[in-house]
Amino acid sequence: MRANSRDELMEQSNKSGFNSKLGVILAAAGSAIGLGNIWKFPYEAGQNGGGAFLLVYLICVIVFGMPLLMTEILIGRKAGKSTFSAFRAISGNNHWQWLGWWSALTVFVITGFYFVVTGWCVDYLYEATVNSYAGMGTNELLAHFTANTSNTLKMLICGIIPVLITAAILWFGVSSGIERLSKILMPLLFIMMTLMVIRVLLLEGSGTGLRFFLAPDFSQITPAVVMTAAGQCFFSLSVGLGLMITYGAYMPKDQDATKTSFIVILLDTLVAVLAGIIIFPAVFAFGFNPAEGPQLVFVVLPAVLQHMTFAWISGVFFFLLLFIAALTSTISLMEVIVVSIMELSHGKLNRHQSVLIATAVICATVAVYVLSMTGVWSGLKLFGHSLFDLSDTLVTTFMMPLSALSMSLFIGWFMPLQDKDLVPYSQKRYKQWLRPLFIFTLRWIVPIAIVLIFLNGLGIFNL
Ligand code: PHE
């Protein structure tokens, strides 16, 4: 039955390329590694005390990132269904269907936001190609970013281009093309980042930035830092919105979920740390402010790239890789929307029709976000934020943690834990500890940690 439903989903979604174990790992790593690591992580670390943020972030990754990623993969593999229907499929009743809706809604809210920022990469890929930032100093680079992102038409075009590219990829199916491409591009991203690390470490005064990022100042750990780091952990690992459930559904039955989660987490964390090691020494060497905010990476990277050998081609190449890293994440986000539409229509809509509907809806969301930032609705503020900013804060600090909390309660307390498909199980002696640890973490540690962080963020409870 399980295998059948998986086959069905595979067939429906035309994902021929993800049959291999490596394919699943690459797809999951591709979803995890993206703008969250290279753009969001450094600017959040910069605003939240550098090393202190890194430390809290790493603790969050171990405490909830790992168990939640494993849970999502296991739920998906057992259900053979996407996020939207997996909870019903596993529990056999409708009580948990709201979680399917909630996850789908979360994906929807974050997708538009993600495409807007991917649009900034498209813009910078163009800027790098025409070499527009060559020779610019610190203040000019800052002004350049503001001018670019306040150009409504440009931002609309740049935001919609990646939607159309993602839609085209999903239209033809996430076939072996992406798998083969990722096998080449992911290692290239690592190589490129390593070269940039070397270049940055040779800059005069790089030690200050390194210390800022790697040496934690414990007095900087505040409730806001913990909340932001936890949110970033969900965002960066793509957990807490059931996305990995959909990927788990495509996973071969004999694939080790623990190992897969571990590799994905390791790669994702490595890219985030590398990004920090590139950004912070440069921030201090070039006189930027580490707490600059969302523009940080877009102003610092061009400054670094100008100092690389073969500056022009290095810039083009780097922004291309960044764009592709973003694209493997947008593919995963849009894939969930497409499959949810298909499941919602009970098979009446086929993949192509669902892709068209998803494209139209996402383009509309991108337009709303862009207009809320720069255009006619920029005066419109909810809780003091533009819609664009609000979507990010809402998703990372509330929607993702809430679905992660519900998922851990669902598996930890409401599902039969003797089920070998839902809880990691190994016959190897040395791995026997994994199962009780997993169960304990999911039942107690994850829910308590998330509730404490919530209460803390709301000011009801002080850490
Ligand atoms: N994890 C992705 C990144 O770090 C973003 C993402 C979040 C993708 C949620 C899918 C789902 O860029």
Coordinates of C-alpha atoms and ligand atoms in Angstrom, one line a residue:
M1 CA 0.0 0.0 0.0
R2 CA 2.7 2.4 1.1
A3 CA 4.9 1.6 -1.9
N4 CA 1.9 2.0 -4.1
S5 CA 1.0 5.4 -2.9
R6 CA 4.7 6.4 -3.3
D7 CA 4.7 5.1 -6.8
E8 CA 1.6 7.0 -7.5
L9 CA 3.0 10.2 -6.2
M10 CA 6.2 9.7 -8.1
E11 CA 4.3 9.1 -11.2
Q12 CA 1.9 12.0 -10.6
S13 CA 4.8 14.3 -10.0
N14 CA 7.0 13.0 -12.7
K15 CA 10.1 13.0 -10.5
S16 CA 12.0 10.4 -12.3
G17 CA 15.3 11.8 -11.3
F18 CA 15.0 11.3 -7.5
N19 CA 14.9 7.6 -7.5
S20 CA 18.5 7.3 -6.5
K21 CA 19.8 7.8 -3.0
L22 CA 22.2 10.4 -4.0
G23 CA 19.4 12.2 -5.9
V24 CA 17.4 12.5 -2.7
I25 CA 20.3 13.8 -0.7
L26 CA 21.1 16.3 -3.4
A27 CA 17.6 17.4 -3.7
A28 CA 17.2 17.8 0.1
A29 CA 20.6 19.6 0.4
G30 CA 19.7 21.7 -2.6
S31 CA 16.5 22.8 -0.8
A32 CA 18.3 23.5 2.4
I33 CA 21.3 25.3 1.0
G34 CA 20.3 28.6 -0.5
L35 CA 19.9 32.3 0.3
G36 CA 19.2 31.3 3.9
N37 CA 22.9 30.3 4.3
I38 CA 24.6 32.9 2.2
W39 CA 22.4 36.0 2.5
K40 CA 20.2 35.6 5.7
F41 CA 22.6 33.9 8.1
P42 CA 25.4 36.4 7.8
Y43 CA 23.1 39.5 8.2
E44 CA 21.3 37.9 11.1
A45 CA 24.6 37.0 12.8
G46 CA 25.8 40.6 12.1
Q47 CA 22.7 42.0 13.8
N48 CA 22.7 39.6 16.7
G49 CA 26.2 39.6 18.2
G50 CA 28.2 37.5 15.7
G51 CA 29.8 34.6 17.6
A52 CA 26.9 34.6 20.2
F53 CA 24.5 34.0 17.3
L54 CA 26.6 31.3 15.7
L55 CA 26.7 29.4 19.0
V56 CA 23.0 29.6 19.7
Y57 CA 22.4 28.7 16.0
L58 CA 24.5 25.6 16.3
I59 CA 22.7 24.5 19.4
C60 CA 19.4 24.9 17.7
V61 CA 20.5 22.8 14.7
I62 CA 21.5 20.0 17.0
V63 CA 18.5 20.2 19.4
F64 CA 15.7 20.6 16.9
G65 CA 17.1 20.8 13.4
M66 CA 18.3 17.2 13.3
P67 CA 15.3 15.4 14.9
L68 CA 12.8 17.5 12.9
L69 CA 14.5 16.9 9.6
M70 CA 14.5 13.1 10.4
T71 CA 10.9 13.2 11.4
E72 CA 9.8 14.9 8.3
I73 CA 11.7 12.5 6.0
L74 CA 10.3 9.5 7.9
I75 CA 6.7 10.8 7.8
G76 CA 6.9 11.4 4.1
R77 CA 8.5 8.1 3.4
K78 CA 5.8 6.3 5.3
A79 CA 2.9 8.2 4.0
G80 CA 4.1 8.3 0.4
K81 CA 2.2 11.6 0.2
S82 CA 3.1 15.3 0.2
T83 CA 2.8 17.5 3.2
F84 CA -0.8 18.3 2.5
S85 CA -2.1 14.7 2.8
A86 CA 0.6 13.0 4.8
F87 CA -0.9 13.6 8.2
R88 CA -4.2 12.2 7.3
A89 CA -2.6 9.2 5.5
I90 CA -0.5 8.3 8.6
S91 CA -3.0 8.9 11.3
G92 CA -5.9 7.4 9.4
N93 CA -8.2 10.2 10.4
N94 CA -8.9 13.9 9.8
H95 CA -7.8 15.3 13.2
W96 CA -4.4 16.4 11.9
Q97 CA -5.5 17.6 8.5
W98 CA -5.2 21.2 9.8
L99 CA -1.5 20.7 10.0
G100 CA -1.4 19.9 6.3
W101 CA -3.2 23.1 5.6
W102 CA -1.0 25.1 8.0
S103 CA 2.2 23.7 6.3
A104 CA 0.8 24.5 2.9
L105 CA -0.1 28.0 4.0
T106 CA 3.4 28.5 5.4
V107 CA 5.0 27.4 2.2
F108 CA 2.8 29.8 0.3
V109 CA 3.7 32.8 2.5
I110 CA 7.4 32.2 2.3
T111 CA 7.6 31.3 -1.4
G112 CA 6.8 34.9 -2.6
F113 CA 9.3 36.3 -0.1
Y114 CA 12.0 33.9 -1.3
F115 CA 11.4 34.8 -4.9
V116 CA 11.7 38.5 -4.3
V117 CA 15.2 37.9 -2.7
T118 CA 16.1 35.5 -5.5
G119 CA 15.2 38.5 -7.7
W120 CA 17.9 40.5 -6.0
C121 CA 20.4 37.8 -7.0
V122 CA 19.1 38.0 -10.6
D123 CA 19.7 41.7 -10.4
Y124 CA 23.2 41.3 -9.0
L125 CA 24.0 38.6 -11.6
Y126 CA 23.2 41.2 -14.2
E127 CA 25.2 43.9 -12.3
A128 CA 28.2 41.6 -12.2
T129 CA 27.9 40.8 -15.9
V130 CA 27.8 44.4 -16.9
N131 CA 30.4 45.2 -14.2
S132 CA 28.3 48.0 -12.8
Y133 CA 29.8 48.0 -9.3
A134 CA 33.4 47.9 -10.4
G135 CA 35.5 50.5 -8.6
M136 CA 32.7 51.4 -6.1
G137 CA 33.6 52.2 -2.5
T138 CA 31.7 51.3 0.6
N139 CA 29.1 54.1 0.5
E140 CA 28.6 53.9 -3.2
L141 CA 27.9 50.2 -2.9
L142 CA 25.3 50.9 -0.2
A143 CA 23.6 53.6 -2.3
H144 CA 23.7 51.3 -5.3
F145 CA 21.8 48.5 -3.4
T146 CA 19.1 51.0 -2.2
A147 CA 18.7 52.4 -5.7
N148 CA 18.3 48.9 -7.2
T149 CA 15.9 47.6 -4.7
S150 CA 13.7 50.7 -4.8
N151 CA 13.2 50.4 -8.5
T152 CA 9.7 48.8 -8.5
L153 CA 9.7 47.7 -12.2
K154 CA 13.2 46.2 -12.0
M155 CA 12.3 44.3 -8.8
L156 CA 9.1 43.0 -10.4
I157 CA 10.9 41.8 -13.5
C158 CA 13.8 40.3 -11.5
G159 CA 11.4 38.6 -9.1
I160 CA 9.2 37.1 -11.8
I161 CA 12.1 35.7 -13.9
P162 CA 13.0 33.0 -11.3
V163 CA 9.3 32.1 -10.9
L164 CA 9.2 31.4 -14.6
I165 CA 12.5 29.5 -14.6
T166 CA 11.3 27.4 -11.7
A167 CA 8.0 26.8 -13.3
A168 CA 9.7 25.6 -16.5
I169 CA 11.8 23.2 -14.6
L170 CA 8.8 21.8 -12.7
W171 CA 6.8 21.6 -16.0
F172 CA 9.3 19.2 -17.5
G173 CA 9.7 17.4 -14.2
V174 CA 12.6 17.6 -11.8
S175 CA 14.4 15.1 -13.9
S176 CA 17.9 13.8 -13.9
G177 CA 19.0 17.1 -15.4
I178 CA 18.8 18.9 -12.1
E179 CA 20.4 15.9 -10.3
R180 CA 23.3 16.0 -12.7
L181 CA 23.6 19.7 -12.6
S182 CA 23.6 19.7 -8.8
K183 CA 26.4 17.2 -8.7
I184 CA 28.6 19.6 -10.6
L185 CA 27.3 22.9 -9.2
M186 CA 27.2 22.2 -5.5
P187 CA 30.9 21.2 -5.4
L188 CA 31.7 24.3 -7.5
L189 CA 29.9 26.5 -4.9
F190 CA 32.1 25.0 -2.2
I191 CA 35.3 25.6 -4.3
M192 CA 34.3 29.1 -5.1
M193 CA 33.5 29.9 -1.5
T194 CA 36.8 28.4 -0.3
L195 CA 38.7 30.6 -2.8
M196 CA 36.8 33.6 -1.4
V197 CA 37.7 32.6 2.1
I198 CA 41.4 32.5 1.2
R199 CA 41.1 35.9 -0.5
V200 CA 39.3 37.5 2.5
L201 CA 41.7 36.1 5.1
L202 CA 44.6 37.8 3.2
L203 CA 42.9 41.2 3.7
E204 CA 44.5 43.5 6.2
G205 CA 42.6 43.5 9.5
S206 CA 40.7 40.3 8.7
G207 CA 41.3 39.1 12.3
T208 CA 38.7 41.5 13.8
G209 CA 36.0 40.1 11.6
L210 CA 37.0 36.5 12.3
R211 CA 36.9 37.2 16.1
F212 CA 33.5 38.9 15.8
F213 CA 32.1 35.8 14.1
L214 CA 33.9 33.0 15.8
A215 CA 34.4 34.1 19.4
P216 CA 31.1 34.3 21.3
D217 CA 30.5 37.1 23.7
F218 CA 28.0 35.4 26.0
S219 CA 26.6 38.7 27.3
Q220 CA 25.1 39.2 23.8
I221 CA 22.8 36.2 24.1
T222 CA 19.4 37.7 24.6
P223 CA 15.9 36.3 24.1
A224 CA 15.7 38.1 20.7
V225 CA 19.0 36.4 19.7
V226 CA 17.6 33.0 20.7
M227 CA 14.4 33.5 18.8
T228 CA 16.1 34.7 15.6
A229 CA 18.6 31.8 15.7
A230 CA 15.8 29.3 16.2
G231 CA 13.9 30.8 13.3
Q232 CA 17.0 30.8 11.1
C233 CA 17.5 27.1 11.9
F234 CA 14.1 26.2 10.6
F235 CA 14.5 28.5 7.6
S236 CA 17.9 27.3 6.6
L237 CA 17.3 23.6 7.0
S238 CA 13.9 23.9 5.3
V239 CA 12.2 22.2 8.2
G240 CA 9.0 23.1 10.0
L241 CA 6.8 23.4 6.9
G242 CA 6.6 19.8 5.9
L243 CA 8.7 20.3 2.8
M244 CA 11.0 17.5 3.6
I245 CA 7.9 15.3 4.0
T246 CA 7.3 15.7 0.2
Y247 CA 10.9 14.8 -0.5
G248 CA 10.7 11.9 2.0
A249 CA 7.9 10.6 -0.1
Y250 CA 10.2 10.3 -3.0
M251 CA 12.9 8.5 -1.0
P252 CA 13.8 4.9 -1.7
K253 CA 12.6 2.6 1.2
D254 CA 16.0 1.3 2.0
Q255 CA 17.6 4.7 2.3
D256 CA 18.9 5.6 5.8
A257 CA 17.0 8.6 6.9
T258 CA 19.4 9.3 9.7
K259 CA 22.4 9.4 7.5
T260 CA 20.6 11.5 4.9
S261 CA 19.5 14.1 7.5
F262 CA 23.0 14.2 8.9
I263 CA 24.7 14.8 5.6
V264 CA 22.1 17.5 4.7
I265 CA 22.6 19.3 8.0
L266 CA 26.4 19.1 7.8
L267 CA 26.5 20.6 4.3
D268 CA 24.0 23.3 5.1
T269 CA 25.9 24.3 8.3
L270 CA 29.2 24.3 6.4
V271 CA 27.9 26.7 3.8
A272 CA 26.5 29.0 6.4
V273 CA 29.8 29.1 8.4
L274 CA 31.8 29.6 5.2
A275 CA 29.6 32.5 4.3
G276 CA 30.2 34.0 7.7
I277 CA 34.0 33.5 7.3
I278 CA 33.8 35.4 4.0
I279 CA 31.6 38.2 5.0
F280 CA 32.8 39.3 8.5
P281 CA 36.5 39.8 7.8
A282 CA 35.5 41.8 4.7
V283 CA 32.9 43.8 6.7
F284 CA 35.6 45.1 9.0
A285 CA 38.3 45.4 6.5
F286 CA 36.2 47.5 4.2
G287 CA 34.5 49.5 7.0
F288 CA 30.9 48.3 6.6
N289 CA 28.6 47.9 9.6
P290 CA 28.1 44.3 10.6
A291 CA 24.5 45.1 11.6
E292 CA 23.7 46.6 8.2
G293 CA 20.7 44.3 7.7
P294 CA 19.4 42.5 4.6
Q295 CA 21.7 44.5 2.3
L296 CA 24.8 43.2 4.0
V297 CA 25.8 40.5 1.6
F298 CA 24.8 42.4 -1.5
V299 CA 27.2 45.2 -0.6
V300 CA 30.0 43.2 1.0
L301 CA 30.3 40.5 -1.7
P302 CA 30.9 42.9 -4.6
A303 CA 33.5 44.7 -2.4
V304 CA 35.3 41.3 -2.0
L305 CA 34.8 40.2 -5.5
Q306 CA 36.5 43.3 -6.8
H307 CA 39.6 42.2 -5.1
M308 CA 39.7 38.7 -6.5
T309 CA 42.0 37.7 -9.3
F310 CA 39.9 37.8 -12.5
A311 CA 37.5 40.1 -10.7
W312 CA 34.9 40.3 -13.5
I313 CA 34.5 36.6 -14.2
S314 CA 34.7 35.8 -10.4
G315 CA 31.8 38.1 -9.8
V316 CA 29.7 36.7 -12.6
F317 CA 30.5 33.1 -11.6
F318 CA 29.7 33.7 -7.9
F319 CA 26.4 35.3 -8.5
L320 CA 25.5 32.6 -10.9
L321 CA 26.2 30.0 -8.3
L322 CA 24.2 31.9 -5.7
F323 CA 21.3 32.1 -8.1
I324 CA 21.5 28.4 -8.8
A325 CA 21.7 27.7 -5.0
A326 CA 18.5 29.8 -4.7
L327 CA 16.9 28.0 -7.6
T328 CA 17.3 24.6 -6.0
S329 CA 15.4 26.0 -3.0
T330 CA 12.7 27.6 -5.1
I331 CA 12.2 24.4 -6.9
S332 CA 11.5 22.6 -3.6
L333 CA 9.1 25.3 -2.4
M334 CA 7.1 25.5 -5.7
E335 CA 7.1 21.7 -6.0
V336 CA 5.2 21.5 -2.7
I337 CA 2.6 24.1 -3.9
V338 CA 2.2 22.2 -7.2
V339 CA 1.7 18.8 -5.5
S340 CA -0.7 20.4 -3.0
I341 CA -2.8 21.8 -5.8
M342 CA -2.9 18.4 -7.4
E343 CA -3.9 16.7 -4.2
L344 CA -6.4 19.3 -3.4
S345 CA -8.1 18.8 -6.7
H346 CA -8.3 15.1 -6.1
G347 CA -6.5 14.3 -9.3
K348 CA -8.7 16.6 -11.5
L349 CA -5.8 18.8 -12.3
N350 CA -2.7 17.3 -13.8
R351 CA 0.8 18.5 -13.2
H352 CA 0.9 21.0 -16.0
Q353 CA -2.3 22.6 -15.0
S354 CA -1.1 22.8 -11.4
V355 CA 2.2 24.4 -12.5
L356 CA 0.3 27.1 -14.4
I357 CA -2.0 27.8 -11.4
A358 CA 1.0 27.9 -9.0
T359 CA 2.9 30.2 -11.4
A360 CA 0.0 32.7 -11.6
V361 CA -0.5 32.7 -7.8
I362 CA 3.2 33.1 -7.0
C363 CA 3.6 35.9 -9.5
A364 CA 0.8 37.7 -7.9
T365 CA 2.3 37.3 -4.4
V366 CA 5.7 38.5 -5.7
A367 CA 4.0 41.6 -7.1
V368 CA 2.2 42.2 -3.8
Y369 CA 5.5 41.9 -1.8
V370 CA 7.4 44.1 -4.2
L371 CA 4.7 46.8 -4.2
S372 CA 4.7 46.6 -0.4
M373 CA 8.4 47.3 -0.3
T374 CA 8.8 50.0 -2.9
G375 CA 5.7 50.7 -4.7
V376 CA 2.2 52.0 -4.1
W377 CA 1.7 50.0 -0.9
S378 CA 5.0 51.0 0.7
G379 CA 3.1 53.1 3.2
L380 CA 1.0 50.1 4.3
K381 CA 2.3 48.8 7.5
L382 CA 1.1 45.9 9.7
F383 CA 2.5 45.8 13.2
G384 CA 5.1 48.4 12.0
H385 CA 6.4 46.2 9.2
S386 CA 5.9 46.1 5.4
L387 CA 4.1 43.0 4.1
F388 CA 7.4 41.8 2.8
D389 CA 9.2 42.0 6.1
L390 CA 6.2 40.7 8.0
S391 CA 6.0 37.5 5.8
D392 CA 9.6 36.6 6.8
T393 CA 9.2 37.3 10.6
L394 CA 5.8 35.6 10.7
V395 CA 7.0 32.5 9.0
T396 CA 10.3 32.0 10.8
T397 CA 9.3 33.0 14.3
F398 CA 5.8 31.8 14.4
M399 CA 4.5 29.6 11.5
M400 CA 7.4 27.2 11.1
P401 CA 8.0 26.7 14.9
L402 CA 4.3 26.1 15.4
S403 CA 4.2 23.4 12.7
A404 CA 7.4 21.9 14.0
L405 CA 5.9 21.8 17.5
S406 CA 2.8 20.1 16.2
M407 CA 4.8 17.6 14.2
S408 CA 6.9 16.6 17.2
L409 CA 3.8 16.2 19.3
F410 CA 2.0 14.3 16.5
I411 CA 4.8 11.7 16.2
G412 CA 6.0 11.7 19.8
W413 CA 2.6 11.4 21.5
F414 CA 0.0 10.3 19.0
M415 CA 1.6 7.8 16.8
P416 CA 2.7 4.3 17.7
L417 CA 6.4 4.6 18.5
Q418 CA 7.0 0.9 17.9
D419 CA 6.4 1.7 14.3
K420 CA 9.8 1.0 12.6
D421 CA 9.0 3.4 9.8
L422 CA 8.3 6.4 11.9
V423 CA 11.2 6.2 14.3
P424 CA 14.7 5.5 13.2
Y425 CA 15.5 1.9 13.6
S426 CA 18.7 0.1 13.2
Q427 CA 19.7 -3.5 13.8
K428 CA 23.3 -2.5 14.2
R429 CA 24.3 -2.7 17.9
Y430 CA 26.2 0.5 18.0
K431 CA 23.2 2.5 16.8
Q432 CA 20.7 1.1 19.3
W433 CA 20.9 4.3 21.3
L434 CA 19.5 6.3 18.5
R435 CA 16.0 5.2 18.8
P436 CA 15.4 6.1 22.5
L437 CA 17.3 9.3 22.1
F438 CA 15.1 10.3 19.1
I439 CA 11.9 9.5 20.9
F440 CA 12.9 11.4 24.0
T441 CA 14.0 14.4 22.0
L442 CA 10.8 14.5 20.0
R443 CA 8.5 14.0 23.0
W444 CA 10.1 16.4 25.4
I445 CA 13.1 18.4 24.2
V446 CA 11.7 19.8 20.9
P447 CA 8.3 20.7 22.3
I448 CA 9.6 22.2 25.5
A449 CA 12.3 24.2 23.7
I450 CA 9.9 25.6 21.1
V451 CA 7.3 26.6 23.8
L452 CA 10.0 28.2 25.9
I453 CA 11.3 30.2 22.9
F454 CA 7.7 31.3 22.1
L455 CA 7.0 32.4 25.7
N456 CA 10.3 34.1 25.8
G457 CA 9.7 35.9 22.6
L458 CA 6.3 37.1 23.8
G459 CA 7.9 38.4 26.9
I460 CA 5.9 36.0 29.1
F461 CA 8.9 34.1 30.3
N462 CA 12.5 35.2 30.6
L463 CA 15.4 33.0 29.9
Ligands
PHE1 N1 16.5 26.5 3.2 C1 16.4 27.5 2.2 C2 17.6 28.4 2.3 O1 18.3 28.3 3.3 C3 15.1 28.3 2.2 C4 13.9 27.4 2.3 C5 13.1 27.5 3.4 C6 13.7 26.6 1.3 C7 12.0 26.7 3.5 C8 12.6 25.7 1.3 C9 11.8 25.8 2.5 O2 17.8 29.2 1.5

